[in-house]
mmCIF file of C-alpha atoms in Angstrom:
data_model
loop_
_atom_site.group_PDB
_atom_site.id
_atom_site.type_symbol
_atom_site.label_atom_id
_atom_site.label_comp_id
_atom_site.label_asym_id
_atom_site.label_seq_id
_atom_site.Cartn_x
_atom_site.Cartn_y
_atom_site.Cartn_z
ATOM 1 C CA ASP A 1 62.747 -48.448 -145.767
ATOM 2 C CA ALA A 2 62.678 -49.507 -149.427
ATOM 3 C CA GLY A 3 63.353 -46.005 -150.696
ATOM 4 C CA VAL A 4 61.647 -44.502 -153.731
ATOM 5 C CA ILE A 5 60.511 -47.177 -156.153
ATOM 6 C CA GLN A 6 60.160 -46.588 -159.871
ATOM 7 C CA SER A 7 58.933 -48.822 -162.657
ATOM 8 C CA PRO A 8 59.765 -49.804 -165.248
ATOM 9 C CA ARG A 9 63.535 -49.389 -164.969
ATOM 10 C CA HIS A 10 63.926 -49.440 -168.729
ATOM 11 C CA GLU A 11 61.394 -48.710 -171.461
ATOM 12 C CA VAL A 12 61.906 -48.882 -175.190
ATOM 13 C CA THR A 13 58.991 -47.796 -177.323
ATOM 14 C CA GLU A 14 58.202 -46.502 -180.754
ATOM 15 C CA MET A 15 57.308 -42.957 -181.623
ATOM 16 C CA GLY A 16 53.617 -42.275 -181.164
ATOM 17 C CA GLN A 17 53.093 -44.827 -178.414
ATOM 18 C CA GLU A 18 51.843 -43.981 -174.943
ATOM 19 C CA VAL A 19 54.334 -44.344 -172.118
ATOM 20 C CA THR A 20 53.442 -44.525 -168.424
ATOM 21 C CA LEU A 21 56.077 -44.230 -165.722
ATOM 22 C CA ARG A 22 55.278 -45.133 -162.131
ATOM 23 C CA CYS A 23 56.586 -44.041 -158.776
ATOM 24 C CA LYS A 24 56.065 -45.043 -155.163
ATOM 25 C CA PRO A 25 57.499 -42.429 -152.771
ATOM 26 C CA ILE A 26 58.991 -43.106 -149.366
ATOM 27 C CA SER A 27 56.212 -43.687 -146.871
ATOM 28 C CA GLY A 28 55.390 -40.552 -144.902
ATOM 29 C CA HIS A 29 56.892 -38.132 -147.401
ATOM 30 C CA ASP A 30 54.502 -35.400 -148.467
ATOM 31 C CA TYR A 31 56.414 -34.073 -151.490
ATOM 32 C CA LEU A 32 56.868 -35.902 -154.771
ATOM 33 C CA PHE A 33 58.941 -34.648 -157.698
ATOM 34 C CA TRP A 34 59.330 -35.781 -161.302
ATOM 35 C CA TYR A 35 62.608 -34.916 -163.059
ATOM 36 C CA ARG A 36 64.044 -35.577 -166.487
ATOM 37 C CA GLN A 37 67.786 -35.856 -167.115
ATOM 38 C CA THR A 38 69.618 -35.635 -170.423
ATOM 39 C CA MET A 39 73.245 -34.968 -171.275
ATOM 40 C CA MET A 40 72.350 -31.712 -172.995
ATOM 41 C CA ARG A 41 69.958 -30.213 -170.432
ATOM 42 C CA GLY A 42 70.985 -31.854 -167.177
ATOM 43 C CA LEU A 43 68.395 -32.493 -164.477
ATOM 44 C CA GLU A 44 65.127 -30.666 -165.108
ATOM 45 C CA LEU A 45 62.167 -30.506 -162.741
ATOM 46 C CA LEU A 46 58.981 -31.371 -164.603
ATOM 47 C CA ILE A 47 56.333 -31.199 -161.880
ATOM 48 C CA TYR A 48 55.967 -31.616 -158.147
ATOM 49 C CA PHE A 49 53.185 -32.462 -155.735
ATOM 50 C CA ASN A 50 52.549 -31.621 -152.104
ATOM 51 C CA ASN A 51 50.049 -33.815 -150.271
ATOM 52 C CA ASN A 52 48.979 -35.268 -153.644
ATOM 53 C CA VAL A 53 48.198 -31.830 -155.104
ATOM 54 C CA PRO A 54 50.211 -30.530 -158.085
ATOM 55 C CA ILE A 55 52.018 -27.367 -156.987
ATOM 56 C CA ASP A 56 54.214 -26.428 -159.926
ATOM 57 C CA ASP A 57 53.965 -27.954 -163.394
ATOM 58 C CA SER A 58 55.829 -25.186 -165.199
ATOM 59 C CA GLY A 59 58.537 -27.639 -166.207
ATOM 60 C CA MET A 60 56.222 -29.953 -168.102
ATOM 61 C CA PRO A 61 57.413 -29.555 -171.678
ATOM 62 C CA GLU A 62 54.061 -29.666 -173.449
ATOM 63 C CA ASP A 63 50.574 -31.090 -173.420
ATOM 64 C CA ARG A 64 51.860 -34.520 -174.330
ATOM 65 C CA PHE A 65 53.072 -34.845 -170.733
ATOM 66 C CA SER A 66 50.724 -35.358 -167.817
ATOM 67 C CA ALA A 67 51.202 -36.454 -164.206
ATOM 68 C CA LYS A 68 48.848 -37.648 -161.518
ATOM 69 C CA MET A 69 49.076 -38.540 -157.871
ATOM 70 C CA PRO A 70 45.847 -40.309 -156.895
ATOM 71 C CA ASN A 71 47.103 -41.098 -153.375
ATOM 72 C CA ALA A 72 50.064 -40.588 -151.093
ATOM 73 C CA SER A 73 51.822 -43.760 -152.215
ATOM 74 C CA PHE A 74 51.572 -43.620 -156.000
ATOM 75 C CA SER A 75 52.205 -41.275 -158.899
ATOM 76 C CA THR A 76 52.342 -41.622 -162.673
ATOM 77 C CA LEU A 77 53.951 -39.618 -165.442
ATOM 78 C CA LYS A 78 52.407 -40.204 -168.837
ATOM 79 C CA ILE A 79 53.656 -39.231 -172.272
ATOM 80 C CA GLN A 80 51.167 -39.473 -175.101
ATOM 81 C CA PRO A 81 52.170 -39.561 -177.901
ATOM 82 C CA SER A 82 55.867 -40.151 -177.285
ATOM 83 C CA GLU A 83 58.570 -38.676 -179.514
ATOM 84 C CA PRO A 84 62.286 -39.504 -179.946
ATOM 85 C CA ARG A 85 63.250 -36.251 -178.182
ATOM 86 C CA ASP A 86 61.544 -37.572 -175.041
ATOM 87 C CA SER A 87 64.358 -40.126 -174.679
ATOM 88 C CA ALA A 88 65.941 -39.466 -171.278
ATOM 89 C CA VAL A 89 66.194 -40.793 -167.751
ATOM 90 C CA TYR A 90 63.137 -39.897 -165.699
ATOM 91 C CA PHE A 91 63.624 -39.693 -161.947
ATOM 92 C CA CYS A 92 61.045 -39.558 -159.228
ATOM 93 C CA ALA A 93 62.049 -38.101 -155.859
ATOM 94 C CA SER A 94 60.267 -37.618 -152.564
ATOM 95 C CA GLY A 95 60.811 -35.450 -149.540
ATOM 96 C CA SER A 96 59.254 -34.385 -146.289
ATOM 97 C CA ALA A 97 58.540 -30.920 -144.948
ATOM 98 C CA SER A 98 59.045 -32.311 -141.460
ATOM 99 C CA GLY A 99 62.402 -33.890 -142.237
ATOM 100 C CA ALA A 100 65.783 -32.372 -143.075
ATOM 101 C CA SER A 101 65.109 -29.099 -144.805
ATOM 102 C CA ASP A 102 64.280 -29.652 -148.474
ATOM 103 C CA THR A 103 66.246 -32.915 -148.752
ATOM 104 C CA GLN A 104 65.013 -35.062 -151.609
ATOM 105 C CA TYR A 105 65.512 -38.787 -152.079
ATOM 106 C CA PHE A 106 65.652 -40.086 -155.608
ATOM 107 C CA GLY A 107 64.456 -43.326 -157.092
ATOM 108 C CA PRO A 108 66.674 -45.338 -159.449
ATOM 109 C CA GLY A 109 65.080 -43.767 -162.528
ATOM 110 C CA THR A 110 63.408 -45.025 -165.681
ATOM 111 C CA ARG A 111 65.576 -45.006 -168.784
ATOM 112 C CA LEU A 112 63.252 -44.218 -171.676
ATOM 113 C CA THR A 113 64.194 -44.723 -175.300
ATOM 114 C CA VAL A 114 61.749 -43.644 -177.996
ATOM 115 C CA LEU A 115 62.639 -44.966 -181.421
ATOM 116 C CA ARG B 1 72.077 -16.603 -166.599
ATOM 117 C CA LYS B 2 71.496 -20.070 -165.169
ATOM 118 C CA GLU B 3 70.075 -20.213 -161.662
ATOM 119 C CA VAL B 4 72.893 -22.501 -160.514
ATOM 120 C CA GLU B 5 76.183 -22.537 -162.398
ATOM 121 C CA GLN B 6 79.023 -25.016 -162.135
ATOM 122 C CA ASP B 7 82.151 -25.759 -164.112
ATOM 123 C CA PRO B 8 81.283 -29.079 -165.820
ATOM 124 C CA GLY B 9 84.911 -30.243 -165.813
ATOM 125 C CA PRO B 10 85.996 -32.967 -166.074
ATOM 126 C CA PHE B 11 88.482 -32.685 -163.262
ATOM 127 C CA ASN B 12 91.108 -35.397 -163.623
ATOM 128 C CA VAL B 13 93.176 -35.799 -160.472
ATOM 129 C CA PRO B 14 95.519 -38.459 -159.059
ATOM 130 C CA GLU B 15 94.644 -40.421 -155.963
ATOM 131 C CA GLY B 16 95.487 -38.505 -152.819
ATOM 132 C CA ALA B 17 95.045 -35.103 -154.413
ATOM 133 C CA THR B 18 92.917 -32.306 -153.002
ATOM 134 C CA VAL B 19 90.294 -30.948 -155.365
ATOM 135 C CA ALA B 20 87.812 -28.092 -155.048
ATOM 136 C CA PHE B 21 84.570 -27.438 -156.886
ATOM 137 C CA ASN B 22 82.792 -24.120 -157.014
ATOM 138 C CA CYS B 23 79.240 -23.112 -157.728
ATOM 139 C CA THR B 24 77.357 -19.819 -157.979
ATOM 140 C CA TYR B 25 73.636 -19.244 -157.593
ATOM 141 C CA SER B 26 71.569 -16.343 -158.857
ATOM 142 C CA ASN B 27 68.790 -15.876 -156.309
ATOM 143 C CA SER B 28 69.861 -14.229 -153.082
ATOM 144 C CA ALA B 29 66.637 -15.415 -151.414
ATOM 145 C CA SER B 30 67.730 -19.064 -151.473
ATOM 146 C CA GLN B 31 68.093 -20.468 -147.967
ATOM 147 C CA SER B 32 69.069 -24.134 -148.302
ATOM 148 C CA PHE B 33 72.153 -25.451 -150.046
ATOM 149 C CA PHE B 34 73.377 -28.948 -150.789
ATOM 150 C CA TRP B 35 75.888 -31.036 -152.645
ATOM 151 C CA TYR B 36 74.539 -34.181 -154.272
ATOM 152 C CA ARG B 37 76.647 -36.927 -155.793
ATOM 153 C CA GLN B 38 75.645 -38.870 -158.895
ATOM 154 C CA ASP B 39 77.473 -41.978 -160.024
ATOM 155 C CA CYS B 40 77.384 -43.010 -163.671
ATOM 156 C CA ARG B 41 73.926 -44.325 -164.625
ATOM 157 C CA LYS B 42 72.660 -43.944 -161.055
ATOM 158 C CA GLU B 43 70.383 -41.544 -159.235
ATOM 159 C CA PRO B 44 71.593 -38.410 -157.430
ATOM 160 C CA LYS B 45 72.198 -38.916 -153.715
ATOM 161 C CA LEU B 46 72.630 -36.328 -151.003
ATOM 162 C CA LEU B 47 76.299 -35.905 -150.131
ATOM 163 C CA MET B 48 75.988 -33.108 -147.615
ATOM 164 C CA SER B 49 74.070 -30.000 -146.704
ATOM 165 C CA VAL B 50 75.931 -26.696 -146.716
ATOM 166 C CA TYR B 51 75.637 -24.428 -143.696
ATOM 167 C CA SER B 52 76.519 -20.765 -143.360
ATOM 168 C CA SER B 53 79.316 -21.517 -140.925
ATOM 169 C CA GLY B 54 80.814 -24.146 -143.195
ATOM 170 C CA ASN B 55 80.765 -27.821 -142.398
ATOM 171 C CA GLU B 56 82.953 -30.867 -142.679
ATOM 172 C CA ASP B 57 82.205 -34.551 -143.113
ATOM 173 C CA GLY B 58 85.355 -36.624 -143.106
ATOM 174 C CA ARG B 59 87.380 -35.708 -146.185
ATOM 175 C CA PHE B 60 84.653 -33.394 -147.479
ATOM 176 C CA THR B 61 84.308 -29.717 -146.567
ATOM 177 C CA ALA B 62 81.540 -27.428 -147.791
ATOM 178 C CA GLN B 63 81.568 -23.647 -147.603
ATOM 179 C CA LEU B 64 78.905 -21.014 -148.285
ATOM 180 C CA ASN B 65 79.492 -17.356 -149.054
ATOM 181 C CA ARG B 66 76.096 -15.625 -149.085
ATOM 182 C CA ALA B 67 77.510 -12.220 -150.011
ATOM 183 C CA SER B 68 79.044 -13.619 -153.181
ATOM 184 C CA GLN B 69 76.326 -16.269 -153.665
ATOM 185 C CA TYR B 70 79.005 -18.885 -153.921
ATOM 186 C CA ILE B 71 79.240 -22.467 -152.661
ATOM 187 C CA SER B 72 82.289 -24.701 -152.622
ATOM 188 C CA LEU B 73 83.132 -28.332 -152.001
ATOM 189 C CA LEU B 74 86.632 -29.452 -151.049
ATOM 190 C CA ILE B 75 87.665 -33.100 -151.220
ATOM 191 C CA ARG B 76 90.906 -34.040 -149.510
ATOM 192 C CA ASP B 77 92.929 -37.215 -150.081
ATOM 193 C CA SER B 78 90.892 -38.206 -153.151
ATOM 194 C CA LYS B 79 89.965 -41.857 -153.553
ATOM 195 C CA LEU B 80 89.164 -43.758 -156.732
ATOM 196 C CA SER B 81 85.647 -44.171 -155.337
ATOM 197 C CA ASP B 82 85.175 -40.391 -155.329
ATOM 198 C CA SER B 83 84.893 -40.465 -159.119
ATOM 199 C CA ALA B 84 81.396 -39.175 -159.852
ATOM 200 C CA THR B 85 79.463 -36.083 -160.848
ATOM 201 C CA TYR B 86 78.898 -33.563 -158.064
ATOM 202 C CA LEU B 87 75.718 -31.495 -158.270
ATOM 203 C CA CYS B 88 75.371 -28.125 -156.582
ATOM 204 C CA VAL B 89 71.802 -27.625 -155.370
ATOM 205 C CA VAL B 90 69.899 -24.676 -153.917
ATOM 206 C CA ASN B 91 66.304 -24.325 -152.870
ATOM 207 C CA ALA B 92 63.903 -22.199 -154.891
ATOM 208 C CA PRO B 93 62.883 -18.863 -153.393
ATOM 209 C CA SER B 94 59.948 -18.584 -151.018
ATOM 210 C CA GLY B 95 56.607 -19.665 -152.428
ATOM 211 C CA ASN B 96 58.085 -22.859 -153.812
ATOM 212 C CA THR B 97 58.665 -24.777 -150.607
ATOM 213 C CA GLY B 98 60.360 -28.054 -151.301
ATOM 214 C CA LYS B 99 61.548 -27.189 -154.803
ATOM 215 C CA LEU B 100 65.259 -27.580 -155.486
ATOM 216 C CA ILE B 101 67.316 -26.227 -158.357
ATOM 217 C CA PHE B 102 70.150 -28.416 -159.584
ATOM 218 C CA GLY B 103 73.313 -27.316 -161.300
ATOM 219 C CA GLN B 104 74.581 -29.177 -164.345
ATOM 220 C CA GLY B 105 77.178 -30.976 -162.252
ATOM 221 C CA THR B 106 80.968 -31.164 -162.120
ATOM 222 C CA THR B 107 82.559 -34.436 -163.171
ATOM 223 C CA LEU B 108 85.471 -35.763 -161.135
ATOM 224 C CA GLN B 109 87.713 -38.580 -162.310
ATOM 225 C CA VAL B 110 90.279 -39.814 -159.803
ATOM 226 C CA LYS B 111 93.129 -41.739 -161.434
ATOM 227 C CA PRO B 112 95.388 -44.359 -159.799
#
């Protein structure tokens, strides 16, 4: 299994630009999670999906952030417009209700820098 | 109060030492507990689940105390390769199936 795939691995953009992060979960997993990690705040859950349906988006910082999961093998996290304080590593993770209880498998992350 | 609290460290220990990390969680309804390991500039990876009876995996031993809402991780005979950040993780209470809550992590540096 290829594991969780994220793209791009690195993104450098200027303030005000739109940023789209992509994730392909492990095949067969029915949960998908988007996290953000910074030195100051640690690992924060932004939003998660179950069977492509958003379940909890209470961690999404503001309206500039949006996430979609159009099918079981693809999800996007979009920031529009981006701001310097959005600079962080964004992880996607997937898991299965039928697998080991609540275990999540993380992708390699996207390192976002907003100038 | 944070939902999952850990001492951030860093813990600096010599090779071969035994080191223990502790973690407390706030919600008594949590049912699943884990330790994840995160290497510098890498993603978190599951190290081990934590069971009520305690469990061991080689040099690693995890313990759970539900009454005190306390989780521990013991590493014996530390290796240089154990240097990483160790994240204490608990599941969210019922109604949020699948959601995990991560602690800030404890950094371990094993020195030669």
